[in-house]
Coordinates of C-alpha atoms in Angstrom, one line a residue:
M1 CA 33.0 -113.7 191.4
S2 CA 36.7 -112.9 191.6
R3 CA 39.7 -114.6 190.0
D4 CA 40.5 -116.0 193.5
D5 CA 37.1 -117.8 193.5
L6 CA 37.9 -119.3 190.2
V7 CA 41.4 -120.5 191.2
R8 CA 40.1 -122.0 194.5
G9 CA 37.2 -123.6 192.6
T10 CA 34.8 -122.6 195.4
P11 CA 31.2 -123.4 194.5
V12 CA 29.0 -120.3 194.5
V13 CA 25.3 -120.7 194.8
T14 CA 24.1 -117.8 192.7
S15 CA 20.4 -118.1 193.7
E16 CA 17.9 -120.7 194.9
H17 CA 15.1 -119.0 192.9
L18 CA 14.0 -118.4 189.4
F19 CA 13.1 -115.0 188.0
I20 CA 9.5 -115.5 186.8
A21 CA 7.0 -112.7 185.9
G22 CA 9.3 -110.0 187.3
G23 CA 9.9 -111.6 190.7
W24 CA 11.9 -114.3 192.5
V25 CA 10.0 -117.5 192.9
T26 CA 10.8 -121.0 194.2
P27 CA 11.4 -123.5 191.3
T28 CA 8.9 -126.4 191.0
T29 CA 11.7 -129.0 191.1
A30 CA 15.0 -129.4 192.9
E31 CA 16.9 -129.9 189.6
T32 CA 20.0 -127.7 189.3
I33 CA 22.5 -126.6 186.7
E34 CA 26.2 -127.0 187.5
V35 CA 28.5 -124.4 186.0
I36 CA 32.0 -125.8 185.4
S37 CA 35.1 -123.5 184.8
P38 CA 36.5 -124.3 181.4
H39 CA 39.9 -123.3 182.7
T40 CA 40.1 -125.3 186.0
E41 CA 37.5 -127.9 185.2
R42 CA 36.1 -127.3 188.7
L43 CA 32.6 -126.5 189.8
V44 CA 32.1 -122.8 190.3
A45 CA 28.4 -122.3 190.6
R46 CA 25.1 -124.2 190.9
V47 CA 21.8 -122.6 190.0
P48 CA 18.2 -123.8 189.7
A49 CA 17.1 -125.5 186.4
A50 CA 13.7 -124.5 185.1
S51 CA 11.1 -127.2 184.5
V52 CA 8.3 -127.4 182.0
T53 CA 5.9 -126.3 184.7
D54 CA 8.1 -123.2 185.3
V55 CA 7.9 -122.4 181.6
D56 CA 4.1 -122.7 181.7
R57 CA 4.0 -120.3 184.7
A58 CA 6.2 -117.8 182.9
V59 CA 4.3 -117.9 179.7
A60 CA 0.9 -117.6 181.5
A61 CA 2.2 -114.5 183.3
A62 CA 3.5 -113.0 180.1
R63 CA 0.2 -113.7 178.4
T64 CA -1.7 -111.9 181.2
A65 CA 0.8 -109.0 181.1
F66 CA 0.4 -108.6 177.4
D67 CA -3.4 -109.3 177.0
H68 CA -4.6 -107.4 180.1
G69 CA -1.7 -105.3 181.5
P70 CA -0.6 -101.8 180.8
W71 CA 2.8 -102.5 179.2
P72 CA 1.8 -102.9 175.5
H73 CA -0.2 -99.7 175.7
T74 CA 2.4 -97.5 177.3
D75 CA 3.7 -94.6 175.3
P76 CA 7.0 -95.5 173.6
S77 CA 8.6 -92.6 175.4
E78 CA 7.9 -94.4 178.7
R79 CA 9.5 -97.6 177.5
I80 CA 12.5 -95.7 176.1
A81 CA 13.0 -94.0 179.5
L82 CA 13.0 -97.4 181.3
V83 CA 15.5 -98.8 178.9
R84 CA 17.8 -95.8 179.5
R85 CA 17.4 -96.4 183.2
L86 CA 18.3 -100.0 182.7
A87 CA 21.5 -99.0 180.9
E88 CA 22.5 -96.8 183.8
L89 CA 22.0 -99.7 186.3
Y90 CA 23.9 -102.0 183.9
S91 CA 26.9 -99.7 183.6
A92 CA 27.6 -99.9 187.3
R93 CA 28.1 -103.7 187.1
E94 CA 30.1 -104.1 183.9
E95 CA 33.2 -105.3 185.6
E96 CA 31.2 -107.8 187.6
L97 CA 29.7 -109.1 184.4
A98 CA 33.1 -109.4 182.7
Q99 CA 34.3 -111.5 185.6
L100 CA 31.2 -113.7 185.4
I101 CA 31.5 -114.2 181.7
T102 CA 35.2 -115.2 182.0
T103 CA 34.3 -117.6 184.8
E104 CA 31.4 -119.4 183.1
M105 CA 32.6 -119.7 179.5
G106 CA 36.3 -118.8 179.6
A107 CA 36.4 -115.7 177.5
P108 CA 39.7 -113.9 177.8
I109 CA 39.1 -111.1 180.4
T110 CA 40.2 -108.3 178.0
F111 CA 37.7 -109.5 175.4
A112 CA 35.1 -110.0 178.2
R113 CA 35.5 -106.4 179.3
S114 CA 35.4 -104.9 175.8
A115 CA 32.9 -107.0 174.0
H116 CA 30.9 -109.1 176.4
A117 CA 30.5 -106.4 179.1
K118 CA 30.9 -103.0 177.4
L119 CA 28.9 -103.6 174.1
P120 CA 25.5 -104.5 175.8
G121 CA 25.4 -101.1 177.5
V122 CA 26.3 -99.4 174.2
M123 CA 23.5 -101.4 172.5
M124 CA 20.9 -100.4 175.2
R125 CA 21.5 -96.7 174.6
A126 CA 21.7 -97.2 170.9
F127 CA 18.3 -99.0 170.8
A128 CA 16.8 -96.3 172.9
D129 CA 18.1 -93.6 170.4
I130 CA 16.7 -95.6 167.5
A131 CA 13.3 -96.0 169.2
E132 CA 13.0 -92.3 169.7
N133 CA 13.0 -91.9 165.9
Y134 CA 11.0 -95.0 165.1
P135 CA 7.9 -94.4 162.9
W136 CA 5.5 -95.9 165.4
Q137 CA 2.6 -94.7 163.3
R138 CA 2.3 -92.7 160.0
T139 CA -0.5 -91.5 157.8
R140 CA -0.5 -92.1 154.1
S141 CA -2.7 -90.6 151.5
G142 CA -5.0 -93.3 150.2
F143 CA -5.7 -94.0 146.5
L144 CA -9.3 -94.8 147.1
G145 CA -10.1 -91.7 149.0
G146 CA -9.3 -90.8 152.6
D147 CA -6.1 -91.7 154.4
V148 CA -4.5 -94.9 155.6
L149 CA -3.1 -94.9 159.1
V150 CA -0.2 -97.4 159.5
V151 CA 0.3 -98.4 163.1
H152 CA 3.1 -100.6 164.5
E153 CA 2.0 -102.6 167.5
P154 CA 3.8 -105.1 169.7
V155 CA 3.8 -108.7 168.4
G156 CA 2.8 -110.2 171.7
V157 CA 4.6 -112.8 173.9
V158 CA 8.1 -113.5 172.8
A159 CA 10.2 -116.6 173.5
A160 CA 14.0 -115.8 173.2
I161 CA 16.6 -118.6 173.1
I162 CA 20.1 -117.4 174.0
P163 CA 23.4 -119.3 173.2
W164 CA 26.4 -119.5 175.4
N165 CA 29.1 -117.8 173.3
M166 CA 28.0 -114.1 173.6
P167 CA 25.3 -114.5 176.3
M168 CA 24.7 -111.0 177.6
F169 CA 25.2 -109.4 174.2
L170 CA 22.5 -111.6 172.8
I171 CA 20.2 -111.2 175.8
V172 CA 20.3 -107.5 175.1
A173 CA 19.9 -107.9 171.4
K174 CA 16.6 -109.6 172.0
L175 CA 15.3 -108.3 175.3
I176 CA 15.7 -104.5 174.6
P177 CA 14.0 -104.3 171.2
A178 CA 11.2 -106.5 172.5
L179 CA 10.7 -104.2 175.5
L180 CA 10.8 -101.1 173.4
A181 CA 8.2 -102.6 171.1
G182 CA 5.9 -103.3 174.1
C183 CA 6.2 -107.1 174.2
A184 CA 6.3 -109.5 177.1
I185 CA 9.3 -111.8 176.9
V186 CA 10.5 -115.2 178.3
L187 CA 14.3 -115.6 178.0
K188 CA 16.0 -119.0 178.1
P189 CA 19.7 -118.7 178.6
S190 CA 22.0 -121.6 177.9
P191 CA 22.8 -124.0 180.7
E192 CA 26.5 -123.4 180.1
T193 CA 26.1 -119.6 180.9
P194 CA 23.4 -118.9 183.4
L195 CA 25.3 -116.5 185.6
D196 CA 25.2 -113.4 183.5
A197 CA 21.4 -114.0 183.0
Y198 CA 21.0 -113.8 186.8
L199 CA 22.8 -110.5 186.8
M200 CA 20.3 -109.2 184.2
A201 CA 17.4 -110.5 186.3
E202 CA 18.7 -108.6 189.3
L203 CA 18.9 -105.4 187.2
L204 CA 15.3 -106.0 185.9
D205 CA 14.1 -106.6 189.5
E206 CA 15.6 -103.2 190.5
L207 CA 14.1 -101.5 187.4
G208 CA 10.6 -102.5 188.4
L209 CA 8.8 -103.5 185.1
P210 CA 5.1 -104.4 185.4
P211 CA 4.5 -108.0 186.6
G212 CA 4.8 -110.7 183.9
V213 CA 6.7 -108.6 181.4
V214 CA 10.0 -110.5 181.7
S215 CA 11.0 -114.0 182.9
I216 CA 14.4 -115.6 182.8
L217 CA 14.6 -119.4 182.8
P218 CA 17.9 -121.3 182.6
G219 CA 17.3 -124.7 181.3
D220 CA 18.2 -127.5 178.9
R221 CA 17.0 -128.3 175.4
E222 CA 13.8 -129.9 176.6
I223 CA 12.8 -126.5 178.2
G224 CA 13.7 -124.7 175.0
R225 CA 11.6 -127.0 172.9
H226 CA 8.6 -126.6 175.3
L227 CA 9.0 -122.9 175.2
V228 CA 9.2 -122.7 171.4
A229 CA 6.1 -124.9 171.0
H230 CA 4.1 -123.2 173.7
P231 CA 0.7 -122.1 172.4
G232 CA 0.9 -118.9 174.5
V233 CA 3.9 -117.7 172.5
D234 CA 3.4 -115.3 169.5
K235 CA 7.0 -115.0 168.3
V236 CA 10.3 -116.9 168.7
S237 CA 13.7 -115.3 168.5
F238 CA 16.4 -117.9 168.3
T239 CA 20.2 -117.7 168.1
G240 CA 22.1 -121.0 167.8
S241 CA 23.1 -123.7 165.4
T242 CA 21.6 -124.2 161.9
A243 CA 20.5 -127.7 162.8
A244 CA 18.6 -126.5 165.9
G245 CA 17.3 -123.5 163.9
R246 CA 15.6 -125.9 161.4
L247 CA 13.7 -127.6 164.2
V248 CA 12.6 -124.2 165.6
A249 CA 11.5 -123.1 162.2
E250 CA 9.5 -126.4 161.7
T251 CA 7.7 -125.9 165.0
C252 CA 6.9 -122.2 164.3
G253 CA 5.9 -123.0 160.7
A254 CA 3.4 -125.6 161.9
A255 CA 1.9 -123.0 164.3
L256 CA 2.1 -120.1 161.9
R257 CA 4.2 -118.4 164.6
R258 CA 6.5 -115.5 163.8
V259 CA 10.2 -116.5 164.0
S260 CA 13.6 -114.9 163.8
L261 CA 16.7 -117.1 163.4
E262 CA 20.3 -116.1 163.7
L263 CA 22.2 -119.3 162.9
G264 CA 25.6 -120.6 161.9
G265 CA 28.3 -119.2 159.6
K266 CA 31.4 -120.2 157.7
S267 CA 32.5 -116.7 156.7
A268 CA 35.3 -115.8 154.3
A269 CA 38.0 -113.1 154.7
V270 CA 38.9 -112.2 151.1
V271 CA 42.4 -110.7 151.0
L272 CA 43.1 -108.8 147.8
D273 CA 46.6 -108.7 146.3
D274 CA 47.1 -105.0 147.2
A275 CA 46.6 -105.6 150.9
D276 CA 49.4 -105.4 153.5
P277 CA 50.3 -108.8 155.0
A278 CA 51.0 -107.4 158.4
D279 CA 47.7 -105.6 158.6
V280 CA 45.8 -108.7 157.4
A281 CA 47.5 -110.9 160.0
D282 CA 46.6 -108.5 162.8
G283 CA 43.1 -108.3 161.5
M284 CA 42.6 -112.1 161.4
L285 CA 43.4 -112.3 165.1
V286 CA 40.1 -110.5 165.6
A287 CA 38.1 -111.6 162.5
G288 CA 39.0 -115.3 162.8
L289 CA 39.8 -115.8 166.5
M290 CA 37.6 -113.4 168.4
N291 CA 36.2 -114.9 171.6
S292 CA 38.7 -117.8 171.2
G293 CA 37.1 -118.6 167.8
Q294 CA 33.7 -119.1 169.4
A295 CA 31.7 -116.7 167.3
C296 CA 29.1 -117.2 164.6
V297 CA 30.6 -114.3 162.6
A298 CA 34.2 -115.6 162.8
Q299 CA 35.9 -115.5 159.4
T300 CA 37.6 -118.8 159.5
R301 CA 38.1 -119.2 155.8
V302 CA 41.0 -116.9 154.7
L303 CA 41.1 -116.5 150.9
L304 CA 44.6 -115.4 149.6
P305 CA 45.7 -114.4 146.1
R306 CA 47.7 -117.4 144.9
H307 CA 50.7 -115.4 143.6
R308 CA 51.2 -113.7 147.0
S309 CA 49.9 -116.5 149.4
D310 CA 53.3 -117.3 150.9
E311 CA 53.8 -113.7 152.1
F312 CA 50.4 -113.6 153.8
L313 CA 50.8 -117.0 155.3
D314 CA 54.1 -116.2 156.8
A315 CA 52.7 -113.1 158.5
L316 CA 49.6 -114.9 159.7
V317 CA 51.4 -117.9 161.2
D318 CA 53.9 -115.7 162.9
R319 CA 51.1 -113.7 164.6
I320 CA 49.2 -116.8 165.7
E321 CA 52.3 -118.6 167.1
N322 CA 53.0 -115.6 169.3
L323 CA 49.5 -115.4 170.8
T324 CA 49.2 -115.8 174.5
V325 CA 47.0 -118.8 175.2
G326 CA 45.9 -119.8 178.7
D327 CA 44.5 -118.4 181.9
P328 CA 41.5 -116.3 180.7
F329 CA 41.9 -114.0 183.7
D330 CA 45.3 -113.0 182.6
P331 CA 44.9 -109.6 180.7
A332 CA 47.6 -110.8 178.2
T333 CA 45.6 -113.8 177.1
R334 CA 44.2 -113.7 173.6
V335 CA 42.8 -117.2 173.4
G336 CA 41.1 -118.9 176.3
P337 CA 39.5 -122.4 176.8
M338 CA 36.5 -123.7 174.9
V339 CA 33.2 -123.5 176.8
S340 CA 33.0 -127.3 177.4
Q341 CA 34.9 -130.5 177.1
R342 CA 32.4 -131.5 174.4
Q343 CA 33.3 -128.5 172.3
Q344 CA 37.0 -129.2 172.8
H345 CA 36.6 -132.8 171.6
R346 CA 34.5 -131.7 168.7
I347 CA 37.1 -129.2 167.5
R348 CA 39.9 -131.6 167.8
G349 CA 37.9 -134.0 165.7
Y350 CA 37.7 -131.4 162.9
I351 CA 41.5 -130.9 163.1
E352 CA 42.2 -134.6 162.8
H353 CA 39.7 -134.9 159.9
A354 CA 41.3 -132.0 158.0
R355 CA 44.7 -133.7 158.2
H356 CA 43.3 -137.0 156.9
Q357 CA 41.7 -135.1 154.0
G358 CA 45.1 -133.6 153.0
A359 CA 45.0 -130.2 154.5
R360 CA 48.5 -129.0 155.5
L361 CA 48.9 -128.1 159.2
L362 CA 51.0 -125.0 159.6
T363 CA 50.6 -124.5 163.3
G364 CA 48.5 -125.7 166.1
G365 CA 47.0 -129.2 166.4
T366 CA 45.2 -131.4 168.9
E367 CA 47.6 -131.2 171.9
L368 CA 47.1 -128.9 174.9
P369 CA 48.9 -125.6 174.5
D370 CA 52.3 -125.5 176.3
T371 CA 51.1 -122.9 178.7
V372 CA 48.4 -125.1 180.4
D373 CA 48.2 -128.6 181.9
R374 CA 44.4 -128.9 182.1
G375 CA 41.3 -127.1 180.9
W376 CA 39.3 -127.3 177.7
Y377 CA 41.8 -125.7 175.5
V378 CA 42.5 -126.0 171.7
R379 CA 45.7 -124.7 170.2
P380 CA 45.1 -121.9 167.7
T381 CA 45.4 -123.8 164.4
V382 CA 46.0 -122.8 160.8
F383 CA 45.6 -125.2 157.8
A384 CA 46.9 -124.4 154.2
D385 CA 46.2 -126.3 151.0
V386 CA 42.5 -126.3 151.8
D387 CA 39.8 -126.5 149.1
S388 CA 36.1 -126.0 149.3
S389 CA 35.2 -129.7 149.2
M390 CA 36.9 -130.3 152.6
R391 CA 34.9 -130.6 155.7
I392 CA 37.1 -128.0 157.4
A393 CA 36.0 -125.5 154.8
R394 CA 32.3 -126.4 154.7
E395 CA 31.3 -126.9 158.4
E396 CA 31.2 -124.5 161.3
V397 CA 34.0 -125.5 163.6
F398 CA 33.4 -122.9 166.3
G399 CA 36.9 -122.8 167.6
P400 CA 40.3 -121.2 166.9
V401 CA 40.9 -123.0 163.6
L402 CA 41.6 -121.1 160.3
S403 CA 41.5 -122.6 156.8
V404 CA 43.5 -120.9 154.1
L405 CA 42.3 -121.2 150.5
T406 CA 43.8 -119.6 147.4
Y407 CA 42.2 -118.0 144.4
T408 CA 43.3 -116.7 141.0
D409 CA 41.3 -113.6 140.4
D410 CA 38.4 -111.6 141.8
D411 CA 35.8 -113.8 140.1
D412 CA 37.4 -116.9 141.6
A413 CA 37.5 -115.2 145.0
V414 CA 33.8 -114.5 144.9
A415 CA 33.0 -118.0 143.8
I416 CA 35.0 -119.6 146.7
A417 CA 33.5 -117.1 149.2
D418 CA 30.0 -118.2 148.1
A419 CA 30.8 -121.9 148.0
T420 CA 29.1 -122.5 151.3
E421 CA 25.6 -123.1 152.6
Y422 CA 26.0 -120.2 155.0
G423 CA 26.0 -116.4 154.4
L424 CA 26.3 -114.6 157.7
S425 CA 29.5 -112.5 157.7
G426 CA 32.7 -111.8 155.8
S427 CA 35.3 -109.2 155.0
V428 CA 37.5 -107.8 152.2
W429 CA 41.0 -106.6 152.8
T430 CA 42.5 -104.1 150.3
A431 CA 44.2 -100.8 149.8
D432 CA 41.5 -99.8 147.2
I433 CA 38.2 -99.1 149.1
D434 CA 36.2 -98.9 145.9
R435 CA 37.5 -102.3 144.7
G436 CA 36.7 -103.7 148.1
L437 CA 33.2 -102.4 148.1
G438 CA 32.6 -103.7 144.6
L439 CA 33.7 -107.2 145.7
A440 CA 31.7 -107.0 148.9
R441 CA 28.6 -106.3 147.0
R442 CA 29.1 -109.5 145.0
I443 CA 29.5 -111.8 147.9
R444 CA 26.2 -113.3 149.1
S445 CA 26.3 -112.5 152.8
G446 CA 24.1 -110.6 155.3
T447 CA 27.0 -108.6 156.7
L448 CA 30.5 -107.7 155.7
G449 CA 33.4 -105.4 156.6
I450 CA 36.1 -103.6 154.6
N451 CA 39.5 -103.9 156.2
Q452 CA 37.9 -105.0 159.4
P453 CA 35.7 -107.8 160.6
Y454 CA 32.0 -106.9 160.6
T455 CA 31.7 -104.7 163.7
M456 CA 28.1 -105.6 164.7
D457 CA 27.3 -101.9 165.1
P458 CA 23.8 -101.5 166.6
A459 CA 23.0 -99.0 163.8
G460 CA 23.2 -101.6 161.1
P461 CA 20.9 -104.6 160.7
F462 CA 22.5 -107.9 161.5
G463 CA 21.6 -111.3 160.1
G464 CA 22.3 -113.9 157.4
V465 CA 21.2 -115.3 154.2
K466 CA 21.0 -119.0 153.0
N467 CA 21.3 -121.3 156.0
S468 CA 22.6 -118.5 158.3
G469 CA 19.1 -117.5 159.2
I470 CA 15.9 -115.5 158.8
G471 CA 15.3 -111.9 159.8
R472 CA 17.5 -109.1 161.2
E473 CA 18.6 -107.8 164.6
F474 CA 19.9 -104.3 165.4
G475 CA 19.0 -101.0 163.8
P476 CA 15.4 -100.0 163.3
E477 CA 14.9 -103.5 161.7
G478 CA 15.7 -105.0 165.1
I479 CA 12.8 -103.2 166.7
G480 CA 10.5 -103.9 163.7
A481 CA 11.1 -107.6 164.3
Y482 CA 9.0 -107.4 167.4
L483 CA 6.1 -105.4 165.9
D484 CA 3.0 -106.2 163.8
T485 CA 1.7 -103.7 161.3
K486 CA -1.9 -102.6 161.3
S487 CA -3.6 -100.5 158.6
I488 CA -6.6 -98.3 159.5
S489 CA -8.5 -96.6 156.7
V490 CA -9.8 -93.2 157.7
R491 CA -12.3 -90.9 156.0
A492 CA -13.2 -87.6 157.5
A493 CA -16.9 -88.0 156.7
P494 CA -19.1 -90.8 155.3
V495 CA -19.1 -91.1 151.5
N496 CA -21.9 -88.7 150.4
S497 CA -24.4 -89.0 147.6
G498 CA -23.9 -92.7 147.4
V499 CA -20.7 -92.3 145.4
E500 CA -17.3 -93.9 146.1
Q501 CA -13.9 -93.6 144.5
V502 CA -12.4 -96.6 142.7
I503 CA -9.3 -97.1 140.6
S504 CA -9.6 -98.3 137.1
T505 CA -8.1 -101.7 136.8
E506 CA -7.2 -100.9 133.2
T507 CA -5.6 -97.4 133.5
G508 CA -4.9 -97.0 137.2
D509 CA -6.8 -93.7 137.2
R510 CA -9.2 -92.7 139.8
A511 CA -12.9 -92.8 138.9
E512 CA -16.2 -92.5 140.7
R513 CA -18.8 -95.2 140.9
A514 CA -22.3 -95.0 142.4
T515 CA -22.9 -97.5 145.1
P516 CA -26.1 -99.5 145.2

């Protein structure tokens, strides 16, 4: 879809079919999902909406593929080769994907090209490299005689729920490790962003996986709930809000089903007193406002040393007031629209509430930016005089809104950074790397960066603590999340002479005991 399509508002029927069990099939209902441009507020696409019956079909096919098909038993090298081939197919369509992402959720095209489109290809290749060195099985010397063979096997049928804010990135973060592990997977993209998922389905169709291994079902929350609760599913991988994550966890807990949850954040950027104000201001444009502020890792709480806070504030406000806000297809744009009118209204509500609670508005507010006359936009906004009791400092806004808090010393900074139910991301800004590392180790968060936002490098495990989630994605840990571990005790020959080795419970030493 081109920029001209978006400007004209021409509806584009992406497909009349659903991608189920590795093929294009007719949906069981005539229900559709309408994709509205957040920039023009016009209809740009209409795609089929999956039904409960479609979910049942997809899970049944995945169950058959896993229980009776060749995929889980293929050598890891074959699965790695297929992922590398998928990465090649993907690379040829990166620009098309960037255009789709900007169309369906309003990401600025420059960010769409660099993060939404480029990073998934990097991740595919990185996961393939990681899988080549993964310890799929190892032999350990046993303490009771013989050896123990430790085997990692695919967990089974996976249900993956994808949010709208980084859709292709998160499809790849779940799909590729699951495939490398040998799982079958049913993906449910968000109804706000189905277009990129269709592109992935086209690539998978061309790749030619065994039947049933992958299905992609755009749908609403009812479809997601049915998929998560389906008895044919062995594991759920969910990215979304903490409130929704709790419901997913309850469902999986009742069924003793494995679950990974990557949830919300309210991350802190801790600025030390030796940092450069200009460098910090530039860094916050990414750390706090990436993807127009619609990122779970966004560091929307900026912690400044009280005795230098004015210097840092002046630099930060200057940068933000000079950002280009508007048409997401303009390469100069740094902040685009919010994904939906619902999100726009929600964020404006947070801004109003912050003012009522006494936070000082330095720039931004609830009016449309001067550069646009329609669209679901929110002005990049900065509040000062914020404390940790305010709603704006406690809850995930998920928009271009920064809260500035001040601290007295390093201990106070750590206490404020940790004064949240979340623990997903964060950063420390300083001229002294050792000091920054020391502070980062004290902050309770799953991921942090020093003099940069957390980069989500595929080599490092990603995930949160506290109410930010359970489990890790990326790195070897990301593949391990889709594997079960089996132990097989091996002895070269039967125990002879009726004697077996045991370990003394008192000394831990090996001893021999006659068997009856």
